Amino acid sequence: LMIYDVAVIGAGVIGSMIARELSRYRVKTCLVEKEADVAMGTSKANSGIIHAGYNDKHGTLKAKFNMLGNSMMDQISNELDVPFKRIGSLVLAFNENDIRNLEDLYTSGIENGVPGMKILDEGETKALEPNISSDVIGALYSPSTGIICPYELNIAVAENAAQNGVKVYLSNEVKSISKKDGVFVINTSQQSIRSRYAVNAAGVYSDAI
């Protein structure tokens, strides 16, 4: 019976990225997905914004991985031929209280290592974005914020993993997982998959997995 080294459960953007990374090595990997295609869960429904990382609490894993992920996107999009644009972002201020919030975000961004941020005054904000509300009095500008098509990225990553030898099992909902002789037995709606390691990348179903 075939025993995989790693079974990645969930073919969203995280699971597919992990499978692609594993495909660089001599590791027998499979990607297990309950839906009929990749990117059918949370990954298809997000905003497509590659966040800069000024919004995350310093010292958290979210802040760490947001920064790391953001810095990797140019290379990843280039390797996969997926359009990616660093269009930058503006967080707008309409009163003095908003300005204080911008200063807090700026401080948080500096702590997290976000590059190139600036707090703009009214004139600078309107010069950068002429169509903005006339009521704006300032903004936090972050040039490293980007946009990408989430499912295009997800499909490209999963395709690349498959080209590199990862076996993709679609329409395989995981029903139960047990361990026998040091090997995970992953029972799906279609079959039984055996693997030495299992990665839980099941998104909103990760608690069930």
Short mmCIF file of C-alpha atoms in Angstrom, two decimals:
data_model
loop_
_atom_site.label_atom_id
_atom_site.label_comp_id
_atom_site.label_asym_id
_atom_site.label_seq_id
_atom_site.Cartn_x
_atom_site.Cartn_y
_atom_site.Cartn_z
CA LEU A 1 0.00 0.00 0.00
CA MET A 2 1.23 3.50 -0.92
CA ILE A 3 2.31 5.56 2.11
CA TYR A 4 2.78 9.29 1.55
CA ASP A 5 5.34 11.24 3.55
CA VAL A 6 2.95 14.17 3.96
CA ALA A 7 -0.79 14.57 3.38
CA VAL A 8 -1.94 18.19 3.24
CA ILE A 9 -5.63 18.51 4.07
CA GLY A 10 -7.24 21.52 2.38
CA ALA A 11 -6.42 22.88 -1.10
CA GLY A 12 -6.96 26.54 -0.35
CA VAL A 13 -4.11 28.98 -0.81
CA ILE A 14 -2.31 27.90 2.40
CA GLY A 15 -2.56 24.14 1.79
CA SER A 16 -1.61 24.53 -1.87
CA MET A 17 1.37 26.74 -0.98
CA ILE A 18 2.57 24.16 1.56
CA ALA A 19 2.18 21.35 -1.00
CA ARG A 20 4.11 23.39 -3.58
CA GLU A 21 6.92 24.06 -1.10
CA LEU A 22 7.12 20.35 -0.22
CA SER A 23 7.25 19.53 -3.96
CA ARG A 24 10.74 21.09 -4.10
CA TYR A 25 12.04 18.13 -2.08
CA ARG A 26 12.08 14.36 -2.35
CA VAL A 27 8.93 14.10 -0.27
CA LYS A 28 5.92 12.07 -1.40
CA THR A 29 3.10 14.55 -0.90
CA CYS A 30 -0.64 14.55 -1.54
CA LEU A 31 -3.17 17.36 -1.34
CA VAL A 32 -6.63 16.34 -0.14
CA GLU A 33 -9.66 18.57 -0.83
CA LYS A 34 -13.34 17.98 -0.11
CA GLU A 35 -14.63 20.22 -2.91
CA ALA A 36 -14.54 19.52 -6.66
CA ASP A 37 -11.78 22.10 -7.22
CA VAL A 38 -9.16 24.08 -5.35
CA ALA A 39 -9.95 27.54 -3.89
CA MET A 40 -13.58 26.66 -3.14
CA GLY A 41 -13.56 27.75 0.52
CA THR A 42 -12.26 30.89 2.23
CA SER A 43 -9.55 31.37 -0.40
CA LYS A 44 -12.06 32.28 -3.12
CA ALA A 45 -13.93 34.72 -0.91
CA ASN A 46 -11.27 37.06 0.46
CA SER A 47 -10.59 40.64 -0.66
CA GLY A 48 -7.48 39.84 -2.71
CA ILE A 49 -5.47 42.40 -0.72
CA ILE A 50 -1.87 41.55 0.17
CA HIS A 51 -1.74 43.43 3.46
CA ALA A 52 1.28 45.48 4.48
CA GLY A 53 1.19 44.44 8.15
CA TYR A 54 0.60 47.72 10.01
CA ASN A 55 -2.69 46.46 11.41
CA ASP A 56 -1.31 43.43 13.28
CA LYS A 57 -0.31 43.35 16.94
CA HIS A 58 3.46 43.32 17.27
CA GLY A 59 4.92 40.01 18.44
CA THR A 60 2.03 37.88 17.14
CA LEU A 61 2.45 35.15 14.54
CA LYS A 62 -0.02 37.05 12.37
CA ALA A 63 2.30 40.08 12.29
CA LYS A 64 5.35 37.91 11.61
CA PHE A 65 3.78 35.91 8.77
CA ASN A 66 2.00 38.89 7.23
CA MET A 67 5.38 40.59 6.79
CA LEU A 68 7.10 37.45 5.51
CA GLY A 69 4.26 36.67 3.10
CA ASN A 70 4.09 40.23 1.78
CA SER A 71 7.83 40.27 1.05
CA MET A 72 7.60 36.94 -0.84
CA MET A 73 4.79 37.95 -3.19
CA ASP A 74 6.89 39.52 -5.96
CA GLN A 75 8.94 36.35 -6.40
CA ILE A 76 5.95 33.99 -6.08
CA SER A 77 3.83 35.92 -8.61
CA ASN A 78 6.80 36.04 -10.98
CA GLU A 79 7.48 32.30 -10.69
CA LEU A 80 3.80 31.42 -11.21
CA ASP A 81 3.06 34.12 -13.82
CA VAL A 82 0.15 35.47 -11.77
CA PRO A 83 -0.50 39.24 -12.00
CA PHE A 84 0.34 41.09 -8.78
CA LYS A 85 0.38 44.85 -8.24
CA ARG A 86 1.80 46.84 -5.33
CA ILE A 87 -0.72 49.65 -5.62
CA GLY A 88 -0.26 50.89 -2.06
CA SER A 89 -3.01 51.72 0.42
CA LEU A 90 -4.41 54.81 2.08
CA VAL A 91 -6.06 54.76 5.51
CA LEU A 92 -8.03 58.01 5.60
CA ALA A 93 -8.54 60.50 8.41
CA PHE A 94 -11.53 62.86 8.58
CA ASN A 95 -11.01 64.30 12.09
CA GLU A 96 -8.38 64.63 14.83
CA ASN A 97 -9.40 61.33 16.42
CA ASP A 98 -8.74 59.60 13.07
CA ILE A 99 -5.30 61.24 12.94
CA ARG A 100 -4.46 59.69 16.33
CA ASN A 101 -5.55 56.28 14.99
CA LEU A 102 -3.26 56.76 11.98
CA GLU A 103 -0.36 57.52 14.32
CA ASP A 104 -1.08 54.29 16.25
CA LEU A 105 -1.16 52.29 13.00
CA TYR A 106 2.08 53.96 11.88
CA THR A 107 3.79 53.04 15.17
CA SER A 108 2.49 49.47 14.89
CA GLY A 109 3.74 49.27 11.30
CA ILE A 110 7.22 50.50 12.28
CA GLU A 111 7.38 47.89 15.08
CA ASN A 112 6.42 45.18 12.55
CA GLY A 113 9.00 46.37 9.99
CA VAL A 114 6.56 47.65 7.35
CA PRO A 115 8.63 49.58 4.76
CA GLY A 116 8.06 53.07 3.33
CA MET A 117 5.03 54.21 5.34
CA LYS A 118 4.21 57.93 5.56
CA ILE A 119 1.55 60.01 7.25
CA LEU A 120 0.30 62.42 4.60
CA ASP A 121 -1.39 65.78 5.10
CA GLU A 122 -4.56 66.83 3.24
CA GLY A 123 -2.72 68.19 0.19
CA GLU A 124 -0.43 65.16 -0.18
CA THR A 125 -3.39 62.76 0.13
CA LYS A 126 -5.43 64.58 -2.54
CA ALA A 127 -2.39 64.81 -4.84
CA LEU A 128 -1.86 61.04 -4.57
CA GLU A 129 -5.57 60.21 -5.04
CA PRO A 130 -7.47 63.07 -6.76
CA ASN A 131 -10.83 61.26 -6.55
CA ILE A 132 -10.78 61.10 -2.76
CA SER A 133 -13.44 62.69 -0.53
CA SER A 134 -13.01 66.44 -0.16
CA ASP A 135 -13.51 65.98 3.62
CA VAL A 136 -10.22 64.10 4.08
CA ILE A 137 -7.61 65.80 6.30
CA GLY A 138 -4.82 63.21 6.11
CA ALA A 139 -3.93 59.58 5.49
CA LEU A 140 -1.52 56.79 6.31
CA TYR A 141 0.16 55.75 3.06
CA SER A 142 1.65 52.27 2.79
CA PRO A 143 3.36 51.52 -0.56
CA SER A 144 3.89 47.78 0.07
CA THR A 145 0.16 46.92 0.09
CA GLY A 146 -0.75 44.91 -3.02
CA ILE A 147 -3.63 43.27 -4.86
CA ILE A 148 -3.88 39.83 -6.46
CA CYS A 149 -6.64 37.58 -7.80
CA PRO A 150 -7.03 35.04 -4.97
CA TYR A 151 -8.29 32.10 -7.02
CA GLU A 152 -5.88 32.70 -9.88
CA LEU A 153 -3.03 32.51 -7.35
CA ASN A 154 -4.52 29.42 -5.68
CA ILE A 155 -5.04 27.59 -8.99
CA ALA A 156 -1.50 28.43 -10.18
CA VAL A 157 0.07 27.24 -6.91
CA ALA A 158 -1.88 23.94 -6.90
CA GLU A 159 -1.11 23.36 -10.62
CA ASN A 160 2.59 23.93 -10.00
CA ALA A 161 2.56 21.52 -7.05
CA ALA A 162 0.84 18.89 -9.24
CA GLN A 163 3.38 19.45 -12.06
CA ASN A 164 6.11 18.83 -9.49
CA GLY A 165 4.61 15.48 -8.49
CA VAL A 166 2.11 16.24 -5.73
CA LYS A 167 -0.94 13.98 -6.03
CA VAL A 168 -4.13 16.05 -5.79
CA TYR A 169 -7.27 14.33 -4.52
CA LEU A 170 -10.36 16.46 -5.23
CA SER A 171 -13.88 15.60 -4.01
CA ASN A 172 -12.28 13.72 -1.10
CA GLU A 173 -13.91 14.91 2.10
CA VAL A 174 -12.02 13.71 5.17
CA LYS A 175 -14.40 11.69 7.33
CA SER A 176 -12.04 10.34 9.99
CA ILE A 177 -8.35 10.18 10.90
CA SER A 178 -6.67 7.50 12.97
CA LYS A 179 -3.08 6.47 13.59
CA LYS A 180 -1.74 2.95 13.18
CA ASP A 181 1.89 1.89 13.54
CA GLY A 182 3.06 5.50 13.32
CA VAL A 183 1.09 6.18 10.12
CA PHE A 184 -2.00 8.38 9.76
CA VAL A 185 -4.95 6.64 8.14
CA ILE A 186 -7.06 9.39 6.55
CA ASN A 187 -10.46 8.06 5.54
CA THR A 188 -12.17 10.24 2.92
CA SER A 189 -15.51 10.06 1.13
CA GLN A 190 -13.74 8.08 -1.62
CA GLN A 191 -10.80 6.16 -0.17
CA SER A 192 -8.27 5.61 2.59
CA ILE A 193 -5.02 7.60 2.39
CA ARG A 194 -1.98 6.65 4.44
CA SER A 195 0.63 9.22 5.41
CA ARG A 196 3.48 9.63 7.91
CA TYR A 197 2.62 13.27 8.52
CA ALA A 198 -0.60 15.25 8.16
CA VAL A 199 -0.91 19.02 7.70
CA ASN A 200 -4.20 20.58 8.76
CA ALA A 201 -4.85 23.43 6.30
CA ALA A 202 -8.62 23.00 6.29
CA GLY A 203 -9.48 26.67 6.86
CA VAL A 204 -12.79 27.17 8.65
CA TYR A 205 -13.03 23.37 9.04
CA SER A 206 -9.59 23.05 10.67
CA ASP A 207 -11.22 22.60 14.09
CA ALA A 208 -13.21 19.61 12.79
CA ILE A 209 -10.06 18.11 11.24
#
